[in-house]
Amino acid sequence: MQTFTEKLKQPLPFTDNDPRDITTPGRTDLKIVRNQDPEANKHYRSWVGSGSWLCLGLRYDCSYTMKELSRVLADPTVVANQILRRTLLYL
């Protein structure tokens, strides 16, 4: 039986060759600002929703990052997509 995290990782179009590079889910040097450099991502809502669900009961360390990513669900930005990718690799 697969875990939810393994099922979440299967459809992702990116991988990390060395997962030890990512030690935190978010980044302190980047700030997500609404309507700043919008970038379309048709999977953004689904991935943020799956990550948020995972944070509810298992991964409390990602809660703040997922909350910030949820602020731009309607129109994701370049920075939000970068942080989302990092967070999903962290999970």
XYZ file of C-alpha atoms in Angstrom:
91
model
C 0.000 0.000 0.000
C 1.341 3.405 -0.975
C 1.399 6.320 1.385
C -0.262 9.617 0.489
C 3.153 11.258 0.127
C 4.268 8.639 -2.409
C 1.040 9.100 -4.383
C 1.564 12.875 -4.327
C 5.088 12.568 -5.734
C 4.197 10.319 -8.693
C 2.638 12.895 -11.054
C 5.195 15.616 -10.293
C 7.239 16.590 -13.364
C 10.384 17.238 -11.348
C 12.739 15.267 -9.164
C 15.621 16.070 -6.913
C 18.800 14.105 -7.405
C 20.085 14.993 -3.954
C 17.210 15.546 -1.479
C 19.679 16.502 1.262
C 19.988 19.934 -0.385
C 16.511 20.920 0.827
C 16.386 21.159 4.605
C 13.402 23.520 5.009
C 10.085 23.763 3.152
C 10.166 27.518 2.541
C 12.618 30.274 1.726
C 13.275 33.322 3.834
C 14.841 35.339 1.014
C 11.706 35.281 -1.188
C 8.317 36.826 -0.494
C 5.097 35.892 -2.283
C 3.349 39.062 -3.496
C -0.040 38.911 -5.215
C -0.164 39.935 -8.885
C 3.618 40.238 -9.137
C 4.922 38.296 -12.162
C 1.947 35.940 -12.626
C 2.828 32.536 -14.039
C 0.206 30.028 -15.119
C 0.351 26.567 -13.553
C -2.671 24.357 -14.145
C -1.684 21.985 -11.326
C -0.983 24.691 -8.720
C -4.315 24.420 -6.843
C -4.176 20.649 -6.752
C -0.609 20.533 -5.472
C -1.197 23.212 -2.831
C -4.377 21.438 -1.719
C -2.609 18.081 -1.456
C 0.274 19.640 0.444
C -2.113 21.410 2.805
C -3.972 18.178 3.482
C -0.678 16.483 4.275
C 0.194 19.297 6.704
C -3.061 18.913 8.622
C -2.216 15.632 10.270
C 1.341 14.674 9.502
C 3.726 17.434 8.484
C 3.251 20.440 10.744
C 6.604 21.855 9.639
C 5.105 22.861 6.270
C 2.003 24.643 7.585
C 3.273 28.223 7.303
C 4.650 27.695 3.804
C 1.417 26.093 2.585
C -0.598 28.959 4.102
C 1.487 31.475 2.174
C 1.148 29.462 -1.048
C -2.625 29.351 -0.538
C -2.816 33.141 -0.624
C -2.248 33.166 -4.394
C -4.392 30.222 -5.493
C -6.299 32.314 -8.050
C -3.208 33.481 -9.922
C 0.116 31.918 -8.890
C 3.313 33.887 -9.295
C 6.806 32.907 -10.380
C 8.020 33.005 -6.770
C 5.037 30.942 -5.559
C 5.785 28.259 -8.157
C 9.439 28.163 -7.081
C 8.502 27.802 -3.422
C 5.836 25.197 -4.224
C 8.378 23.099 -6.104
C 10.795 23.322 -3.196
C 8.099 22.442 -0.653
C 6.945 19.387 -2.591
C 10.516 18.177 -2.945
C 10.949 18.717 0.803
C 7.937 16.527 1.542
